[in-house]
GROMACS .gro file of C-alpha atoms in nm:
model
  467
    1UNK     CA    1  10.429  10.701   7.858
    2UNK     CA    2  10.384  10.343   7.999
    3UNK     CA    3  10.094  10.126   7.913
    4UNK     CA    4   9.904  10.198   8.249
    5UNK     CA    5   9.943  10.578   8.156
    6UNK     CA    6   9.823  10.524   7.786
    7UNK     CA    7   9.530  10.318   7.907
    8UNK     CA    8   9.422  10.604   8.147
    9UNK     CA    9   9.457  10.882   7.883
   10UNK     CA   10   9.235  10.661   7.634
   11UNK     CA   11   8.974  10.642   7.890
   12UNK     CA   12   8.988  11.016   7.966
   13UNK     CA   13   8.950  11.090   7.578
   14UNK     CA   14   8.666  10.856   7.577
   15UNK     CA   15   8.491  11.042   7.893
   16UNK     CA   16   8.549  11.370   7.747
   17UNK     CA   17   8.380  11.262   7.398
   18UNK     CA   18   8.075  11.122   7.615
   19UNK     CA   19   8.047  11.482   7.765
   20UNK     CA   20   8.044  11.641   7.423
   21UNK     CA   21   7.770  11.927   7.461
   22UNK     CA   22   7.635  11.840   7.097
   23UNK     CA   23   7.604  11.501   7.197
   24UNK     CA   24   7.413  11.584   7.499
   25UNK     CA   25   7.184  11.797   7.274
   26UNK     CA   26   7.099  11.505   7.048
   27UNK     CA   27   7.013  11.302   7.362
   28UNK     CA   28   6.805  11.564   7.504
   29UNK     CA   29   6.638  11.652   7.197
   30UNK     CA   30   6.779  12.005   7.143
   31UNK     CA   31   6.617  12.227   6.914
   32UNK     CA   32   6.924  12.254   6.687
   33UNK     CA   33   6.857  11.876   6.603
   34UNK     CA   34   6.671  11.818   6.271
   35UNK     CA   35   6.355  11.661   6.364
   36UNK     CA   36   6.176  11.666   6.038
   37UNK     CA   37   6.165  11.282   5.998
   38UNK     CA   38   5.998  11.272   6.313
   39UNK     CA   39   5.724  11.522   6.226
   40UNK     CA   40   5.356  11.354   6.215
   41UNK     CA   41   5.202  11.326   5.912
   42UNK     CA   42   4.842  11.335   5.794
   43UNK     CA   43   4.748  10.983   5.663
   44UNK     CA   44   4.461  11.098   5.445
   45UNK     CA   45   4.641  11.257   5.118
   46UNK     CA   46   4.329  11.323   4.894
   47UNK     CA   47   4.146  11.655   4.924
   48UNK     CA   48   3.780  11.629   4.995
   49UNK     CA   49   3.529  11.819   4.785
   50UNK     CA   50   3.469  12.136   5.007
   51UNK     CA   51   3.092  12.077   4.973
   52UNK     CA   52   3.129  11.755   5.174
   53UNK     CA   53   3.251  11.911   5.487
   54UNK     CA   54   2.917  11.931   5.671
   55UNK     CA   55   2.715  11.703   5.431
   56UNK     CA   56   2.461  11.431   5.476
   57UNK     CA   57   2.354  11.163   5.236
   58UNK     CA   58   2.072  10.986   5.126
   59UNK     CA   59   2.048  10.640   4.965
   60UNK     CA   60   1.772  10.620   4.674
   61UNK     CA   61   1.627  10.279   4.542
   62UNK     CA   62   1.468  10.411   4.254
   63UNK     CA   63   1.279  10.117   4.182
   64UNK     CA   64   1.073  10.129   4.492
   65UNK     CA   65   1.046  10.507   4.526
   66UNK     CA   66   0.769  10.589   4.325
   67UNK     CA   67   0.488  10.372   4.144
   68UNK     CA   68   0.656  10.445   3.798
   69UNK     CA   69   1.026  10.379   3.973
   70UNK     CA   70   1.152  10.624   3.713
   71UNK     CA   71   1.415  10.884   3.751
   72UNK     CA   72   1.146  11.158   3.633
   73UNK     CA   73   0.910  11.035   3.897
   74UNK     CA   74   1.183  11.058   4.160
   75UNK     CA   75   1.221  11.429   4.069
   76UNK     CA   76   0.913  11.514   4.290
   77UNK     CA   77   1.083  11.392   4.611
   78UNK     CA   78   1.378  11.622   4.565
   79UNK     CA   79   1.230  11.944   4.730
   80UNK     CA   80   1.118  11.734   5.029
   81UNK     CA   81   1.485  11.592   5.076
   82UNK     CA   82   1.645  11.906   5.043
   83UNK     CA   83   1.389  12.065   5.328
   84UNK     CA   84   1.489  11.774   5.553
   85UNK     CA   85   1.870  11.856   5.497
   86UNK     CA   86   1.997  11.604   5.260
   87UNK     CA   87   2.305  11.700   5.072
   88UNK     CA   88   2.426  11.385   4.902
   89UNK     CA   89   2.179  11.188   4.657
   90UNK     CA   90   2.299  10.830   4.622
   91UNK     CA   91   2.144  10.657   4.334
   92UNK     CA   92   2.153  10.280   4.359
   93UNK     CA   93   2.307  10.138   4.022
   94UNK     CA   94   2.155  10.281   3.715
   95UNK     CA   95   2.315  10.062   3.467
   96UNK     CA   96   2.108   9.778   3.275
   97UNK     CA   97   2.072   9.424   3.465
   98UNK     CA   98   2.157   9.098   3.335
   99UNK     CA   99   1.910   8.868   3.230
  100UNK     CA  100   2.106   8.538   3.232
  101UNK     CA  101   2.083   8.380   3.573
  102UNK     CA  102   1.879   8.692   3.705
  103UNK     CA  103   1.742   8.657   4.063
  104UNK     CA  104   1.370   8.724   4.065
  105UNK     CA  105   1.170   8.901   3.830
  106UNK     CA  106   1.368   9.209   3.787
  107UNK     CA  107   1.716   9.124   3.899
  108UNK     CA  108   1.955   9.274   4.115
  109UNK     CA  109   2.103   9.625   4.048
  110UNK     CA  110   2.450   9.468   4.119
  111UNK     CA  111   2.441   9.262   3.825
  112UNK     CA  112   2.523   9.499   3.561
  113UNK     CA  113   2.501   9.426   3.190
  114UNK     CA  114   2.653   9.745   3.044
  115UNK     CA  115   2.872   9.992   3.199
  116UNK     CA  116   2.808  10.215   2.959
  117UNK     CA  117   2.406  10.193   2.967
  118UNK     CA  118   2.123  10.337   3.158
  119UNK     CA  119   1.862  10.090   3.284
  120UNK     CA  120   1.542  10.141   3.088
  121UNK     CA  121   1.330  10.042   3.382
  122UNK     CA  122   1.449  10.404   3.522
  123UNK     CA  123   1.459  10.599   3.181
  124UNK     CA  124   1.709  10.704   2.972
  125UNK     CA  125   2.043  10.890   2.953
  126UNK     CA  126   1.862  11.237   2.908
  127UNK     CA  127   1.637  11.126   3.209
  128UNK     CA  128   1.927  11.104   3.407
  129UNK     CA  129   2.104  11.408   3.312
  130UNK     CA  130   1.792  11.610   3.391
  131UNK     CA  131   1.778  11.454   3.734
  132UNK     CA  132   2.139  11.572   3.804
  133UNK     CA  133   2.066  11.936   3.684
  134UNK     CA  134   1.761  11.919   3.900
  135UNK     CA  135   1.983  11.780   4.203
  136UNK     CA  136   2.247  12.036   4.132
  137UNK     CA  137   1.991  12.312   4.079
  138UNK     CA  138   1.878  12.265   4.447
  139UNK     CA  139   2.237  12.273   4.594
  140UNK     CA  140   2.275  11.917   4.627
  141UNK     CA  141   2.512  11.674   4.479
  142UNK     CA  142   2.462  11.335   4.326
  143UNK     CA  143   2.670  10.999   4.341
  144UNK     CA  144   2.596  10.677   4.166
  145UNK     CA  145   2.652  10.309   4.278
  146UNK     CA  146   2.937  10.164   4.099
  147UNK     CA  147   2.999   9.764   4.078
  148UNK     CA  148   3.339   9.722   3.955
  149UNK     CA  149   3.390   9.385   4.111
  150UNK     CA  150   3.192   9.162   3.895
  151UNK     CA  151   2.936   9.174   3.603
  152UNK     CA  152   2.626   9.023   3.491
  153UNK     CA  153   2.688   8.678   3.311
  154UNK     CA  154   2.549   8.823   2.985
  155UNK     CA  155   2.757   9.138   2.973
  156UNK     CA  156   2.933   9.175   2.661
  157UNK     CA  157   3.269   9.194   2.825
  158UNK     CA  158   3.232   8.801   2.912
  159UNK     CA  159   3.246   8.730   2.526
  160UNK     CA  160   3.470   9.013   2.410
  161UNK     CA  161   3.727   8.975   2.675
  162UNK     CA  162   3.682   8.658   2.865
  163UNK     CA  163   4.030   8.674   3.009
  164UNK     CA  164   3.917   8.962   3.198
  165UNK     CA  165   3.730   8.718   3.437
  166UNK     CA  166   3.875   8.502   3.732
  167UNK     CA  167   3.818   8.131   3.642
  168UNK     CA  168   3.739   7.790   3.820
  169UNK     CA  169   4.017   7.550   3.836
  170UNK     CA  170   3.831   7.414   3.516
  171UNK     CA  171   3.873   7.739   3.327
  172UNK     CA  172   3.501   7.850   3.382
  173UNK     CA  173   3.339   8.170   3.472
  174UNK     CA  174   3.265   8.208   3.825
  175UNK     CA  175   3.073   8.405   4.084
  176UNK     CA  176   3.300   8.587   4.327
  177UNK     CA  177   3.478   8.293   4.537
  178UNK     CA  178   3.302   8.227   4.866
  179UNK     CA  179   2.979   8.393   4.785
  180UNK     CA  180   2.627   8.276   4.653
  181UNK     CA  181   2.616   8.541   4.399
  182UNK     CA  182   2.513   8.329   4.144
  183UNK     CA  183   2.383   8.605   3.900
  184UNK     CA  184   2.728   8.762   3.863
  185UNK     CA  185   3.082   8.653   3.727
  186UNK     CA  186   3.412   8.781   3.906
  187UNK     CA  187   3.651   9.021   3.741
  188UNK     CA  188   4.021   8.966   3.750
  189UNK     CA  189   4.201   9.307   3.847
  190UNK     CA  190   4.542   9.147   3.743
  191UNK     CA  191   4.474   9.252   3.410
  192UNK     CA  192   4.554   9.606   3.323
  193UNK     CA  193   4.319   9.622   3.003
  194UNK     CA  194   4.044   9.559   3.273
  195UNK     CA  195   4.154   9.838   3.490
  196UNK     CA  196   4.175  10.095   3.210
  197UNK     CA  197   3.842  10.021   3.084
  198UNK     CA  198   3.672  10.041   3.415
  199UNK     CA  199   3.842  10.347   3.488
  200UNK     CA  200   3.744  10.503   3.167
  201UNK     CA  201   3.377  10.414   3.236
  202UNK     CA  202   3.418  10.564   3.547
  203UNK     CA  203   3.528  10.878   3.386
  204UNK     CA  204   3.246  10.854   3.147
  205UNK     CA  205   2.940  10.928   3.376
  206UNK     CA  206   3.157  11.219   3.535
  207UNK     CA  207   3.173  11.365   3.183
  208UNK     CA  208   2.860  11.289   3.040
  209UNK     CA  209   2.640  11.325   3.329
  210UNK     CA  210   2.801  11.568   3.545
  211UNK     CA  211   2.762  11.342   3.872
  212UNK     CA  212   2.992  11.412   4.133
  213UNK     CA  213   3.138  11.079   4.244
  214UNK     CA  214   3.036  10.718   4.332
  215UNK     CA  215   2.929  10.452   4.587
  216UNK     CA  216   3.159  10.166   4.520
  217UNK     CA  217   3.011   9.833   4.573
  218UNK     CA  218   3.241   9.587   4.772
  219UNK     CA  219   3.540   9.815   4.736
  220UNK     CA  220   3.752   9.605   4.922
  221UNK     CA  221   3.741   9.323   4.690
  222UNK     CA  222   3.936   9.529   4.448
  223UNK     CA  223   4.323   9.616   4.464
  224UNK     CA  224   4.350   9.939   4.664
  225UNK     CA  225   4.609  10.081   4.387
  226UNK     CA  226   4.334  10.045   4.131
  227UNK     CA  227   4.104  10.273   4.315
  228UNK     CA  228   4.383  10.538   4.400
  229UNK     CA  229   4.455  10.562   4.025
  230UNK     CA  230   4.113  10.607   3.936
  231UNK     CA  231   4.044  10.855   4.208
  232UNK     CA  232   4.343  11.068   4.058
  233UNK     CA  233   4.222  11.048   3.705
  234UNK     CA  234   3.845  11.151   3.834
  235UNK     CA  235   3.969  11.430   4.018
  236UNK     CA  236   4.150  11.553   3.707
  237UNK     CA  237   3.798  11.595   3.557
  238UNK     CA  238   3.636  11.750   3.870
  239UNK     CA  239   3.669  11.715   4.267
  240UNK     CA  240   3.490  11.405   4.314
  241UNK     CA  241   3.332  11.243   4.654
  242UNK     CA  242   3.411  10.866   4.679
  243UNK     CA  243   3.230  10.639   4.913
  244UNK     CA  244   3.352  10.271   4.959
  245UNK     CA  245   3.123   9.998   5.069
  246UNK     CA  246   3.420   9.891   5.316
  247UNK     CA  247   3.551   9.962   5.655
  248UNK     CA  248   3.940  10.004   5.654
  249UNK     CA  249   4.199  10.244   5.688
  250UNK     CA  250   4.396  10.177   5.374
  251UNK     CA  251   4.110  10.289   5.134
  252UNK     CA  252   4.125  10.650   5.278
  253UNK     CA  253   4.478  10.726   5.213
  254UNK     CA  254   4.462  10.823   4.832
  255UNK     CA  255   4.120  10.682   4.711
  256UNK     CA  256   3.828  10.747   4.923
  257UNK     CA  257   3.654  11.008   5.119
  258UNK     CA  258   3.433  10.791   5.313
  259UNK     CA  259   3.377  10.428   5.411
  260UNK     CA  260   3.120  10.251   5.600
  261UNK     CA  261   3.100  10.235   5.977
  262UNK     CA  262   2.973   9.881   6.005
  263UNK     CA  263   3.108   9.844   6.351
  264UNK     CA  264   2.904  10.141   6.477
  265UNK     CA  265   2.595   9.960   6.348
  266UNK     CA  266   2.698   9.631   6.504
  267UNK     CA  267   2.746   9.791   6.850
  268UNK     CA  268   2.410  10.000   6.860
  269UNK     CA  269   2.252   9.653   6.758
  270UNK     CA  270   2.430   9.482   7.023
  271UNK     CA  271   2.326   9.714   7.298
  272UNK     CA  272   1.963   9.780   7.171
  273UNK     CA  273   1.881   9.422   7.051
  274UNK     CA  274   2.113   9.182   7.214
  275UNK     CA  275   2.109   9.344   7.546
  276UNK     CA  276   2.468   9.357   7.530
  277UNK     CA  277   2.688   9.616   7.753
  278UNK     CA  278   2.717   9.966   7.661
  279UNK     CA  279   3.093   9.884   7.685
  280UNK     CA  280   3.116   9.770   7.326
  281UNK     CA  281   2.975  10.110   7.196
  282UNK     CA  282   3.235  10.321   7.436
  283UNK     CA  283   3.510  10.116   7.304
  284UNK     CA  284   3.386  10.193   6.934
  285UNK     CA  285   3.430  10.541   7.011
  286UNK     CA  286   3.742  10.516   7.191
  287UNK     CA  287   3.908  10.347   6.872
  288UNK     CA  288   3.734  10.580   6.636
  289UNK     CA  289   3.923  10.865   6.818
  290UNK     CA  290   4.265  10.680   6.877
  291UNK     CA  291   4.311  10.476   6.580
  292UNK     CA  292   4.119  10.576   6.255
  293UNK     CA  293   4.256  10.842   6.041
  294UNK     CA  294   4.179  11.190   6.178
  295UNK     CA  295   4.025  11.316   5.820
  296UNK     CA  296   3.868  11.026   5.718
  297UNK     CA  297   3.494  11.033   5.682
  298UNK     CA  298   3.284  10.755   5.802
  299UNK     CA  299   2.924  10.701   5.699
  300UNK     CA  300   2.712  10.621   5.988
  301UNK     CA  301   2.364  10.455   5.970
  302UNK     CA  302   2.066  10.251   6.158
  303UNK     CA  303   1.957  10.124   5.797
  304UNK     CA  304   2.056  10.066   5.442
  305UNK     CA  305   1.979   9.830   5.161
  306UNK     CA  306   2.180   9.556   5.307
  307UNK     CA  307   2.004   9.613   5.682
  308UNK     CA  308   1.674   9.667   5.556
  309UNK     CA  309   1.493   9.460   5.811
  310UNK     CA  310   1.174   9.589   5.956
  311UNK     CA  311   0.923   9.503   6.193
  312UNK     CA  312   0.608   9.639   6.315
  313UNK     CA  313   0.630  10.028   6.347
  314UNK     CA  314   0.994   9.973   6.465
  315UNK     CA  315   1.320   9.846   6.286
  316UNK     CA  316   1.352   9.513   6.424
  317UNK     CA  317   1.717   9.607   6.418
  318UNK     CA  318   1.698   9.859   6.720
  319UNK     CA  319   1.342   9.805   6.876
  320UNK     CA  320   1.261  10.081   7.137
  321UNK     CA  321   1.638  10.200   7.089
  322UNK     CA  322   1.564  10.322   6.742
  323UNK     CA  323   1.556  10.683   6.784
  324UNK     CA  324   1.832  10.679   7.027
  325UNK     CA  325   2.052  10.530   6.768
  326UNK     CA  326   1.929  10.772   6.512
  327UNK     CA  327   2.058  11.036   6.726
  328UNK     CA  328   2.390  10.877   6.806
  329UNK     CA  329   2.440  10.824   6.422
  330UNK     CA  330   2.380  11.167   6.351
  331UNK     CA  331   2.606  11.321   6.630
  332UNK     CA  332   2.912  11.105   6.655
  333UNK     CA  333   3.238  11.141   6.418
  334UNK     CA  334   3.095  11.060   6.078
  335UNK     CA  335   2.835  11.133   5.791
  336UNK     CA  336   2.497  11.019   5.863
  337UNK     CA  337   2.293  10.840   5.602
  338UNK     CA  338   1.921  10.792   5.549
  339UNK     CA  339   1.806  10.498   5.342
  340UNK     CA  340   1.503  10.502   5.112
  341UNK     CA  341   1.155  10.509   5.309
  342UNK     CA  342   1.350  10.513   5.652
  343UNK     CA  343   1.198  10.879   5.722
  344UNK     CA  344   0.860  10.721   5.653
  345UNK     CA  345   0.874  10.428   5.923
  346UNK     CA  346   0.817  10.189   5.651
  347UNK     CA  347   0.690   9.890   5.865
  348UNK     CA  348   0.823   9.614   5.633
  349UNK     CA  349   1.119   9.479   5.446
  350UNK     CA  350   1.162   9.613   5.084
  351UNK     CA  351   1.191   9.304   4.824
  352UNK     CA  352   1.519   9.337   4.622
  353UNK     CA  353   1.457   9.172   4.307
  354UNK     CA  354   1.068   9.253   4.243
  355UNK     CA  355   0.867   9.559   4.243
  356UNK     CA  356   0.771   9.667   4.603
  357UNK     CA  357   0.666  10.036   4.640
  358UNK     CA  358   0.750  10.227   4.955
  359UNK     CA  359   0.441  10.366   5.128
  360UNK     CA  360   0.476  10.739   5.199
  361UNK     CA  361   0.171  10.792   5.420
  362UNK     CA  362   0.348  10.942   5.678
  363UNK     CA  363   0.690  11.044   5.780
  364UNK     CA  364   0.738  10.996   6.152
  365UNK     CA  365   1.127  11.031   6.159
  366UNK     CA  366   1.147  11.326   5.917
  367UNK     CA  367   1.117  11.582   6.190
  368UNK     CA  368   1.415  11.416   6.392
  369UNK     CA  369   1.649  11.413   6.100
  370UNK     CA  370   1.546  11.774   5.997
  371UNK     CA  371   1.633  11.881   6.328
  372UNK     CA  372   1.967  11.679   6.355
  373UNK     CA  373   2.079  11.774   5.974
  374UNK     CA  374   2.017  12.132   6.047
  375UNK     CA  375   2.221  12.126   6.360
  376UNK     CA  376   2.511  11.959   6.141
  377UNK     CA  377   2.489  12.233   5.880
  378UNK     CA  378   2.526  12.485   6.126
  379UNK     CA  379   2.718  12.361   6.423
  380UNK     CA  380   3.090  12.284   6.321
  381UNK     CA  381   3.140  12.073   6.600
  382UNK     CA  382   2.948  11.787   6.395
  383UNK     CA  383   3.124  11.877   6.086
  384UNK     CA  384   3.313  11.589   5.905
  385UNK     CA  385   3.680  11.496   5.922
  386UNK     CA  386   3.931  11.740   6.048
  387UNK     CA  387   3.637  12.020   5.990
  388UNK     CA  388   3.443  11.877   6.303
  389UNK     CA  389   3.530  11.827   6.677
  390UNK     CA  390   3.693  11.548   6.855
  391UNK     CA  391   3.468  11.321   7.052
  392UNK     CA  392   3.525  11.359   7.405
  393UNK     CA  393   3.389  11.124   7.662
  394UNK     CA  394   3.179  11.286   7.966
  395UNK     CA  395   3.208  11.053   8.260
  396UNK     CA  396   2.908  10.981   8.439
  397UNK     CA  397   2.772  10.744   8.730
  398UNK     CA  398   2.577  10.515   8.496
  399UNK     CA  399   2.809  10.394   8.257
  400UNK     CA  400   2.626  10.080   8.162
  401UNK     CA  401   2.311  10.275   8.080
  402UNK     CA  402   2.410  10.624   7.958
  403UNK     CA  403   2.628  10.743   7.689
  404UNK     CA  404   2.760  11.115   7.705
  405UNK     CA  405   3.016  11.312   7.519
  406UNK     CA  406   3.109  11.630   7.406
  407UNK     CA  407   3.233  11.758   7.062
  408UNK     CA  408   3.365  12.122   7.020
  409UNK     CA  409   3.502  12.308   6.713
  410UNK     CA  410   3.556  12.694   6.687
  411UNK     CA  411   3.356  12.768   6.986
  412UNK     CA  412   3.061  12.571   6.867
  413UNK     CA  413   2.976  12.243   7.095
  414UNK     CA  414   2.734  11.960   7.112
  415UNK     CA  415   2.657  11.727   7.379
  416UNK     CA  416   2.456  11.412   7.335
  417UNK     CA  417   2.350  11.237   7.663
  418UNK     CA  418   2.181  10.909   7.541
  419UNK     CA  419   1.994  10.665   7.787
  420UNK     CA  420   2.075  10.328   7.600
  421UNK     CA  421   1.857  10.152   7.848
  422UNK     CA  422   1.516  10.033   7.913
  423UNK     CA  423   1.511  10.199   8.260
  424UNK     CA  424   1.455  10.555   8.413
  425UNK     CA  425   1.788  10.670   8.500
  426UNK     CA  426   1.917  11.009   8.698
  427UNK     CA  427   2.242  11.034   8.612
  428UNK     CA  428   2.528  11.232   8.740
  429UNK     CA  429   2.764  11.393   8.472
  430UNK     CA  430   3.126  11.461   8.542
  431UNK     CA  431   3.080  11.777   8.327
  432UNK     CA  432   3.352  12.016   8.493
  433UNK     CA  433   3.505  12.086   8.164
  434UNK     CA  434   3.187  12.154   7.993
  435UNK     CA  435   3.041  12.421   8.235
  436UNK     CA  436   2.811  12.664   8.064
  437UNK     CA  437   2.465  12.755   7.949
  438UNK     CA  438   2.309  12.518   7.654
  439UNK     CA  439   2.021  12.487   7.469
  440UNK     CA  440   1.855  12.139   7.426
  441UNK     CA  441   1.775  12.090   7.054
  442UNK     CA  442   1.438  11.933   7.060
  443UNK     CA  443   1.273  12.106   7.325
  444UNK     CA  444   1.486  12.453   7.315
  445UNK     CA  445   1.492  12.426   7.707
  446UNK     CA  446   1.779  12.599   7.871
  447UNK     CA  447   2.022  12.380   8.058
  448UNK     CA  448   2.312  12.519   8.273
  449UNK     CA  449   2.598  12.277   8.344
  450UNK     CA  450   2.791  12.328   8.666
  451UNK     CA  451   3.023  12.043   8.690
  452UNK     CA  452   2.845  11.772   8.881
  453UNK     CA  453   2.500  11.806   8.716
  454UNK     CA  454   2.210  11.532   8.755
  455UNK     CA  455   1.990  11.462   8.458
  456UNK     CA  456   1.676  11.270   8.450
  457UNK     CA  457   1.618  11.066   8.147
  458UNK     CA  458   1.319  10.819   8.054
  459UNK     CA  459   1.392  10.483   7.894
  460UNK     CA  460   1.568  10.518   7.558
  461UNK     CA  461   1.537  10.889   7.573
  462UNK     CA  462   1.808  11.154   7.512
  463UNK     CA  463   1.916  11.522   7.535
  464UNK     CA  464   2.130  11.697   7.261
  465UNK     CA  465   2.280  12.013   7.427
  466UNK     CA  466   2.381  12.269   7.198
  467UNK     CA  467   2.595  12.617   7.214
   0.00000   0.00000   0.00000
């Protein structure tokens, strides 16, 4: 065989190999190919407590809740909160408060003097245990605030284990860098002994007081691997619920059930108060659907102790758009929060370092929350994480004023239509995929959607269509 024939034969061989049926199957994604490495995986690996699937949450500022400011006095409010539809009671920090460099007369809850102690301002350990029992007796659950990032200056750990704290270049204790938190000093989580101490303290309250989990202050300041191990050790005692004061994906994988949705608050505030476009709020919802882990819980709110700013009879944060924002926060993907006194429409900001009693004269927003929370409990479309329905945008002809979307799960459906403007609108919905008969949550009026429906809404008003 001459060289030309050899070259031709080699080329033919290459051609035949390229036509190998098995290779074709691989290129075309044949069913015979092993695709196991390409299968989608759930990002969230923790298992949420079953009772959290359709839960709501309420933040309790014990000091300001009653004239006595005690656990025992707060107990009288439990039936009312249960009736409103609250499922998780979040107690702000219950530990003794540092005296050294204290802010104000009573100091900040977040300056912890003793991680194993109870603030005598609120009562004692037995009072806390009794409160937890009463909460459980009503079918609710309780989490307590935990401050792992820093301690008070006069916490015993500063003397017994000074090496557990971060230091200035001169070797002195320091507040968390870049912040003006002069009443606290910053921990150093490079120290394994500190990690064990803090994990043991977390386990103590679950075992001793039978609490159901924690809200963790500035959780993102602490290494994620600390939280992941702590969650694992806590779950070995009982299934716990963990809320992080943070907003990021990584905390959801193995540590926290829920993080804050600061972004939703920012976007609602931008529309209602800063007169920004509704586009930012639409973008938030688009990102929630496409970029956030499917089974991660997000805490949604119009108020908490960090945003506790009031003006007149409306929150200065949302003005006339307050109710619209409350409704949205209770119907988007997430778990709605109510802060102490919010349901009563308190018309001033609560002081943080002094005694400043909430005025419970009237509860103008309690009825709205009761309706919305009852809907969340009964309608699976609004349940949390994978238990609930995805938000599907309903396009309309007033995109700069009206937000409309649908959530569906197991035959249950909820359609919020919210006029986020100070003008009356007649909005036409492209509702061809939502045809059917619905009842409006607040009026009980029947609506029939036919696919190109026109609905009139007054400024800042809303409809919640349900089936």
